[in-house]
mmCIF file of C-alpha atoms and ligand atoms in Angstrom:
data_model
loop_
_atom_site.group_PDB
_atom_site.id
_atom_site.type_symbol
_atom_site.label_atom_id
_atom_site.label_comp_id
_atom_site.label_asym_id
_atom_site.label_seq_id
_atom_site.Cartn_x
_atom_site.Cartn_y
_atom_site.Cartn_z
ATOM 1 C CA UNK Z 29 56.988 25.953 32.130
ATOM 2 C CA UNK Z 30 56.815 27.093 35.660
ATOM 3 C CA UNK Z 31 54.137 26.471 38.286
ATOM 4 C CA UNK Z 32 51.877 28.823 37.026
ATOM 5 C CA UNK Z 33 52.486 29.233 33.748
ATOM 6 C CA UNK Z 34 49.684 29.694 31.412
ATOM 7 C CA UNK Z 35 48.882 30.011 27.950
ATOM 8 C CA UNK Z 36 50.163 32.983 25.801
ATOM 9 C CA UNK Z 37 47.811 35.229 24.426
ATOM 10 C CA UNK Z 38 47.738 36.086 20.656
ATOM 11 C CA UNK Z 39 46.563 39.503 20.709
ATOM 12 C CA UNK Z 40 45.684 40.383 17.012
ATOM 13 C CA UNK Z 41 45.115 44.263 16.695
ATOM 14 C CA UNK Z 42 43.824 45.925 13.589
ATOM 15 C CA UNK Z 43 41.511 48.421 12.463
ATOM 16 C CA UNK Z 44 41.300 51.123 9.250
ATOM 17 C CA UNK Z 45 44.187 53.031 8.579
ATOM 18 C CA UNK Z 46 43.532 55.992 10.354
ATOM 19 C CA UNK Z 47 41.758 54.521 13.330
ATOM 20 C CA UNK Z 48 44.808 54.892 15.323
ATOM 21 C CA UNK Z 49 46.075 51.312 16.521
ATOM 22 C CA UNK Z 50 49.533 52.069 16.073
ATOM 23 C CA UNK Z 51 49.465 54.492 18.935
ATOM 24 C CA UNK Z 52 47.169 52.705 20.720
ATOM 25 C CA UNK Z 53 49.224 49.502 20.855
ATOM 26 C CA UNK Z 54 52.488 51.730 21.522
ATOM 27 C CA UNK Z 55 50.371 53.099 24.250
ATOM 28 C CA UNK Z 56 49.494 49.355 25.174
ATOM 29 C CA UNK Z 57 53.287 48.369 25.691
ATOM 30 C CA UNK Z 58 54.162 50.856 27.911
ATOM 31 C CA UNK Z 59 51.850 49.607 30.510
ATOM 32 C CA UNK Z 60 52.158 46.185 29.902
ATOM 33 C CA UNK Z 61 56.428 46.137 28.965
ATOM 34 C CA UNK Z 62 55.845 41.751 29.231
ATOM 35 C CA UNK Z 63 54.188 41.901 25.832
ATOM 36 C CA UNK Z 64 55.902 40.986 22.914
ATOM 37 C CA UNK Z 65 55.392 42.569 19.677
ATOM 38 C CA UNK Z 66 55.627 40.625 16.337
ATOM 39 C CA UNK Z 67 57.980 43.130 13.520
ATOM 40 C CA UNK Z 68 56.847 42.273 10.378
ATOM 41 C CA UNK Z 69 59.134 41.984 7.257
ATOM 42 C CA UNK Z 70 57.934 44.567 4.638
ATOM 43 C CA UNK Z 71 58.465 45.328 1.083
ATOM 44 C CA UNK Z 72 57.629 49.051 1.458
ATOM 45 C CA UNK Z 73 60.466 52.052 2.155
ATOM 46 C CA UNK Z 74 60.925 53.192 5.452
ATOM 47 C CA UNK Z 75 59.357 56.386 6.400
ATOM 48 C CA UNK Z 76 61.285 58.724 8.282
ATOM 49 C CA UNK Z 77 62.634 57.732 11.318
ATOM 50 C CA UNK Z 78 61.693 54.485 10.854
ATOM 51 C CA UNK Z 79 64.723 52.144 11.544
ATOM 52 C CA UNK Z 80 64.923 48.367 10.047
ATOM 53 C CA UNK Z 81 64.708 45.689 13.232
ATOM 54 C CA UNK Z 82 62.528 47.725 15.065
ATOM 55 C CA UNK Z 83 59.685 48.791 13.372
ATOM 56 C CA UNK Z 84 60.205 46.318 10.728
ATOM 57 C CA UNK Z 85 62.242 44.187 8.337
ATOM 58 C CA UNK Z 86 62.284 45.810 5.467
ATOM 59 C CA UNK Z 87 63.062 43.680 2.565
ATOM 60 C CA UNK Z 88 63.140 43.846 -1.295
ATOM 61 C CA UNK Z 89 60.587 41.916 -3.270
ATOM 62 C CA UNK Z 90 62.478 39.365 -4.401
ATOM 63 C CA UNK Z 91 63.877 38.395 -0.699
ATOM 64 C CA UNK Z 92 60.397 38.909 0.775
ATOM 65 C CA UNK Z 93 58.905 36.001 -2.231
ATOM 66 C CA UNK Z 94 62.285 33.887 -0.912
ATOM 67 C CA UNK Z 95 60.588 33.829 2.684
ATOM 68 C CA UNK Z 96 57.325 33.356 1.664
ATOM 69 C CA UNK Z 97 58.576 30.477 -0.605
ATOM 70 C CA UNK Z 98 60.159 29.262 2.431
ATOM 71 C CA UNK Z 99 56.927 29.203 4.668
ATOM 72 C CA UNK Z 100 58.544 31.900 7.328
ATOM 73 C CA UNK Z 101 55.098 33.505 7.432
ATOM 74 C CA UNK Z 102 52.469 33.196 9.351
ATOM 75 C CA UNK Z 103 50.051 35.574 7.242
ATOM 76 C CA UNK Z 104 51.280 37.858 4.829
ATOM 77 C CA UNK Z 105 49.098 40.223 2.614
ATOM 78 C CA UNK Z 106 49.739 43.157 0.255
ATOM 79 C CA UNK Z 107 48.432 46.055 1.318
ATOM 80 C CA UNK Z 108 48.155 48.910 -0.344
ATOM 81 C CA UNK Z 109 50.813 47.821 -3.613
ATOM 82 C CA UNK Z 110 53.542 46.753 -0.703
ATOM 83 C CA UNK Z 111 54.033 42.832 1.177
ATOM 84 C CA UNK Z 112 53.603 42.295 4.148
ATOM 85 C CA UNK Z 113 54.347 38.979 6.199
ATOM 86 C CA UNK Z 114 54.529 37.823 10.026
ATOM 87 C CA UNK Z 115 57.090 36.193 10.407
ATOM 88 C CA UNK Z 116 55.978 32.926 12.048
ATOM 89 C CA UNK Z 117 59.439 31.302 14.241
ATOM 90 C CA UNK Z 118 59.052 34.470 17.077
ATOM 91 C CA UNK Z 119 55.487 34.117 17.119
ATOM 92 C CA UNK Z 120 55.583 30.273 17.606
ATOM 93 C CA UNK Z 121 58.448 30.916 20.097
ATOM 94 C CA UNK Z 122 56.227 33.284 22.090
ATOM 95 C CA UNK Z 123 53.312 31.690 22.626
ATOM 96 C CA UNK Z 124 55.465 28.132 23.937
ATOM 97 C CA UNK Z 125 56.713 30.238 26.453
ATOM 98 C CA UNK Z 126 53.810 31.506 27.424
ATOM 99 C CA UNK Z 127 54.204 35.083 26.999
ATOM 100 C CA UNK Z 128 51.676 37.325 25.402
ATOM 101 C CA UNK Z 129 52.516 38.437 21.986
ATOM 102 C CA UNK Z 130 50.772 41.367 19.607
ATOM 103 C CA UNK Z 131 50.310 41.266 16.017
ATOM 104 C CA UNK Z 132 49.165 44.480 14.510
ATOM 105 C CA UNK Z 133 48.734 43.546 11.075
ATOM 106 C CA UNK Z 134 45.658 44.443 8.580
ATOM 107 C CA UNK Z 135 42.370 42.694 8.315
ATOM 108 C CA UNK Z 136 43.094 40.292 5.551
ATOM 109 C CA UNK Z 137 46.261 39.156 8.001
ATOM 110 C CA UNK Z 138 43.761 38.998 10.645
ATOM 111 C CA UNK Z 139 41.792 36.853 9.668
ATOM 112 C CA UNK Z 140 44.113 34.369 8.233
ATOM 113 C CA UNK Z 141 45.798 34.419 11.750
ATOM 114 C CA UNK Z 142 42.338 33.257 13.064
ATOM 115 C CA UNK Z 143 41.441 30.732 10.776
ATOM 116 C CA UNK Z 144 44.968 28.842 11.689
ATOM 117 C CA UNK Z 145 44.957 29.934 15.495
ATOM 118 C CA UNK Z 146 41.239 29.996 16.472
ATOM 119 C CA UNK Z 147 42.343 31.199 20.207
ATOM 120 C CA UNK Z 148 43.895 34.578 18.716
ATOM 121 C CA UNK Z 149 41.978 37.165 19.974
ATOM 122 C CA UNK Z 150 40.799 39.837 17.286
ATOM 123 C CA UNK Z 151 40.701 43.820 18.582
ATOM 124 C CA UNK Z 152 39.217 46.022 15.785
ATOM 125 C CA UNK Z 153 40.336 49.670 16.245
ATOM 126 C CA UNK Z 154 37.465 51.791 15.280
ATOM 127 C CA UNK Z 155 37.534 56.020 15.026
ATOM 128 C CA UNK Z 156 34.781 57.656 16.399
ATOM 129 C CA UNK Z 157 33.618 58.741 13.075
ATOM 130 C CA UNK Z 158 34.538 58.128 9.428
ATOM 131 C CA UNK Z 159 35.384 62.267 9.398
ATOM 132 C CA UNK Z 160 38.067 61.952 12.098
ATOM 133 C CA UNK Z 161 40.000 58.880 10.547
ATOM 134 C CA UNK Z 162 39.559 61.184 7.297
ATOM 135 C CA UNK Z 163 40.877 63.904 9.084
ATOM 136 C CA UNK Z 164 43.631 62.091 11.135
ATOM 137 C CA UNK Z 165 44.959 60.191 7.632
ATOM 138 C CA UNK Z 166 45.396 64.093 6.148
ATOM 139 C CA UNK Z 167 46.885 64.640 9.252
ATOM 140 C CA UNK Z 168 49.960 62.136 9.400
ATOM 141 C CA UNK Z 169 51.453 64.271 5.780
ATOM 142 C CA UNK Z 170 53.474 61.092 5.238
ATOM 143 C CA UNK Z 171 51.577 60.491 1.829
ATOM 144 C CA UNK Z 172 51.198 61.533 -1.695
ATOM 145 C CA UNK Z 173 48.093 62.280 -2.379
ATOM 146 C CA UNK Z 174 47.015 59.359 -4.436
ATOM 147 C CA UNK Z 175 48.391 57.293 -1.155
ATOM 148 C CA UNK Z 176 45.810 59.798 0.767
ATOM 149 C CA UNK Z 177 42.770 58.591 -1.253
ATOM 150 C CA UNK Z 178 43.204 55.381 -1.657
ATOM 151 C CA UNK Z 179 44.062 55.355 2.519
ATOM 152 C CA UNK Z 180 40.923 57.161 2.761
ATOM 153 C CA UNK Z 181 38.622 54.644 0.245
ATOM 154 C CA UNK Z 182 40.299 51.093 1.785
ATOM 155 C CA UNK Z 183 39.771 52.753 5.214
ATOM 156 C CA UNK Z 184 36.009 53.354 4.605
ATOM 157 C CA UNK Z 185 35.787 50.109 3.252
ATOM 158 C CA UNK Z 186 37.290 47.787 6.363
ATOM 159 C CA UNK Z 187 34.861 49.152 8.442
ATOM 160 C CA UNK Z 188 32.803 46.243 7.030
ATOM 161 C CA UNK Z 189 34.731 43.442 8.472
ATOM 162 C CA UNK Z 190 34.566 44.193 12.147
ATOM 163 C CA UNK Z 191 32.011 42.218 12.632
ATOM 164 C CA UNK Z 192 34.838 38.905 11.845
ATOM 165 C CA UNK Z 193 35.961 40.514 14.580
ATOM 166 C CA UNK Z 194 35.806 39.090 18.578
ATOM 167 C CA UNK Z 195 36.433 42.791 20.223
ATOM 168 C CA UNK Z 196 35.465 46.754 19.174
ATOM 169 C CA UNK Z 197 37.393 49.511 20.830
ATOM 170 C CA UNK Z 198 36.862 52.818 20.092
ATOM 171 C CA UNK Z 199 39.260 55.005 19.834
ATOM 172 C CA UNK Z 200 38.148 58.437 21.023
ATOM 173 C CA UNK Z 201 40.232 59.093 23.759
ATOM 174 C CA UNK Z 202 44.052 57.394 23.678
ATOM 175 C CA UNK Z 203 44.118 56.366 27.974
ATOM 176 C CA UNK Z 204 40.565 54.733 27.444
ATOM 177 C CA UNK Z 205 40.827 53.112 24.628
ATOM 178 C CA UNK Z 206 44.281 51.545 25.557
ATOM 179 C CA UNK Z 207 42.929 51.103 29.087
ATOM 180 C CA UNK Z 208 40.236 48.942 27.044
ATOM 181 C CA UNK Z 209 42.638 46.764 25.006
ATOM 182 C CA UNK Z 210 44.685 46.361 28.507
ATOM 183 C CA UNK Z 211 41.590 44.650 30.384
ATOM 184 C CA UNK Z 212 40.399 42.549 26.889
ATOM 185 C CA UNK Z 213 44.330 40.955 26.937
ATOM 186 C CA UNK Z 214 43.779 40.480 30.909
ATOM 187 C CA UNK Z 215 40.562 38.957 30.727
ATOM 188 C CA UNK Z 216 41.793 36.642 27.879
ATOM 189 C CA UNK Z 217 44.819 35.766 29.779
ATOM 190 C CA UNK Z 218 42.165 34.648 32.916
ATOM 191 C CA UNK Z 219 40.121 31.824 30.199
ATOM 192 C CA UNK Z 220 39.961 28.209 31.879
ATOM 193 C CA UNK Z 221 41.438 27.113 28.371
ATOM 194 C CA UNK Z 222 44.484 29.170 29.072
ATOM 195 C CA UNK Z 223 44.859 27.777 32.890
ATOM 196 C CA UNK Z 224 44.374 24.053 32.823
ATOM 197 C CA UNK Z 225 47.882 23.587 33.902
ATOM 198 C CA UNK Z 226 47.422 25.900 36.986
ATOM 199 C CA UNK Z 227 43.390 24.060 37.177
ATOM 200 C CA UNK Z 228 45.244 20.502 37.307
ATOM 201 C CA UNK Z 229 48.161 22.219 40.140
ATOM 202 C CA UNK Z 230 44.691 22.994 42.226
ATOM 203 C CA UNK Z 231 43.186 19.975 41.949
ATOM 204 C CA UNK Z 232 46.308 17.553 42.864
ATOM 205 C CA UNK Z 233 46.299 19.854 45.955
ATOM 206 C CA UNK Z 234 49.924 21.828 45.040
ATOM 207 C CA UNK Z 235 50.100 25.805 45.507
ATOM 208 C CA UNK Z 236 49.939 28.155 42.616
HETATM 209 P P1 5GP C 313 52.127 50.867 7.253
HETATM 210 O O1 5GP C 313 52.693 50.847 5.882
HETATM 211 O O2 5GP C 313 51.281 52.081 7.506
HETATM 212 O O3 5GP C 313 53.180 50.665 8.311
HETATM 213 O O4 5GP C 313 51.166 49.606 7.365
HETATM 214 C C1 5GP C 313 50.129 49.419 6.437
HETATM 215 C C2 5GP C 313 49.210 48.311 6.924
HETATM 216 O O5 5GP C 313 49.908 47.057 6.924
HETATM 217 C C3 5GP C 313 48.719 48.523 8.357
HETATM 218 O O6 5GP C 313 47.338 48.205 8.382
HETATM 219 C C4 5GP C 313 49.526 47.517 9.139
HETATM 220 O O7 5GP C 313 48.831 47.108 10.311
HETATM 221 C C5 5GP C 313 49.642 46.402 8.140
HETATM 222 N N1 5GP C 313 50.700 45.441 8.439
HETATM 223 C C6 5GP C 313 51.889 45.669 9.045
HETATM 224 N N2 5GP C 313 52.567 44.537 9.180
HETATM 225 C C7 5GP C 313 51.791 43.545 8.670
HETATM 226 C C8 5GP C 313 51.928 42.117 8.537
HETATM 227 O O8 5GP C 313 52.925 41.511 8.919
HETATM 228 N N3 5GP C 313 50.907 41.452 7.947
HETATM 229 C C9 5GP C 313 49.785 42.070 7.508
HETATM 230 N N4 5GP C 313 48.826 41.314 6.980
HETATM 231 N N5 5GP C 313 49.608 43.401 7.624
HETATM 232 C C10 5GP C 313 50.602 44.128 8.188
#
């Protein structure tokens, strides 16, 4: 640890399908390049363009239940018919070091993460209306239409459990609403309970 080091920050970002996150938190590492981002391991196909390693592992069923059996998750959830898992050696790596890391995982991962890391920090992406996320799900074309509906439905639904949630950003403009996810990580990163190291430095007299 150096001088200053402090305590990573486990920056937990999810919201309804549709609400955007995914470009918000892209948005979110290009101004802050220090933080790292958890890929998940995933049951599902890759969509187009998507490339295994780097926007996720993407693993059969039977290897995913290996890992799982293993304990190499953190959280893992199905979501919508696929499995999806954290796995848990980066994360833990991470956060020793003291770097921030972001999770952008769905709710029921969420709040698992929270009940076994109480300092996470939860940031629930909202839209600015249940219309637009409608609108933007139509929008992406990556889905059947059954996919489409029951996107739409779950999405409707997980509006209910923001309120498990520590932070609300609304996303109705990209810039702000990554702006606003960039000061919540910032703020978090300034918490006493993340400093005591630098705290105890000041108070034996040494320089930060
Ligand atoms: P998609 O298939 O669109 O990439 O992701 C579907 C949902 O799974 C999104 O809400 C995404 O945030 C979530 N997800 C991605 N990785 C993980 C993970 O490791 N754990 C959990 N619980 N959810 C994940």
């Amino acid at each position: 640890m150096s001088n200053n080091k402090r305590a990573g920050v486990l920056l937990v970002v999810s919201g309804p399908s549709g609400a955007g996150k995914g470009t918000v938190c892209t948005a979110l590492r290009k101004i802050r390049e220090d933080l790292k981002l958890s890929i998940s391991v995933t049951t599902r196909q890759p969509r187009n363009g998507e490339v295994d390693g780097v926007h996720y592992f993407f693993k059969t069923v039977e290897e995913f239940a290996a890992m799982r059996d293993a304990g190499e998750f953190l959280e893992w959830a199905e979501v919508y018919g696929n499995f999806y898992g954290t796995p848990i050696s980066f994360v833990k790596k991470t956060l020793e070091e003291g770097s921030d890391m972001l999770l952008e995982i769905d709710i029921q991962g969420a709040l698992n993460v929270k009940k076994l890391i109480p300092e996470a920090v939860l940031v629930f992406i909202v839209p600015p209306s249940i219309e637009i996320l409608h609108k933007r799900l139509a929008a992406r074309g990556t889905e059947t239409p059954e996919a489409l509906a029951l996107r739409c439905a779950s999405a409707t639904a997980e509006l209910d459990y923001m309120e498990h949630y520590d932070y609300l950003v609304i996303n109705d403009e990209l810039d702000r609403a990554t702006e606003d996810v960039a000061m919540i990580l910032a703020s978090e990163a300034r918490r006493v309970s993340r400093n005591t190291h630098a705290y105890k430095m000041l108070l034996e007299g040494k320089e930060l």
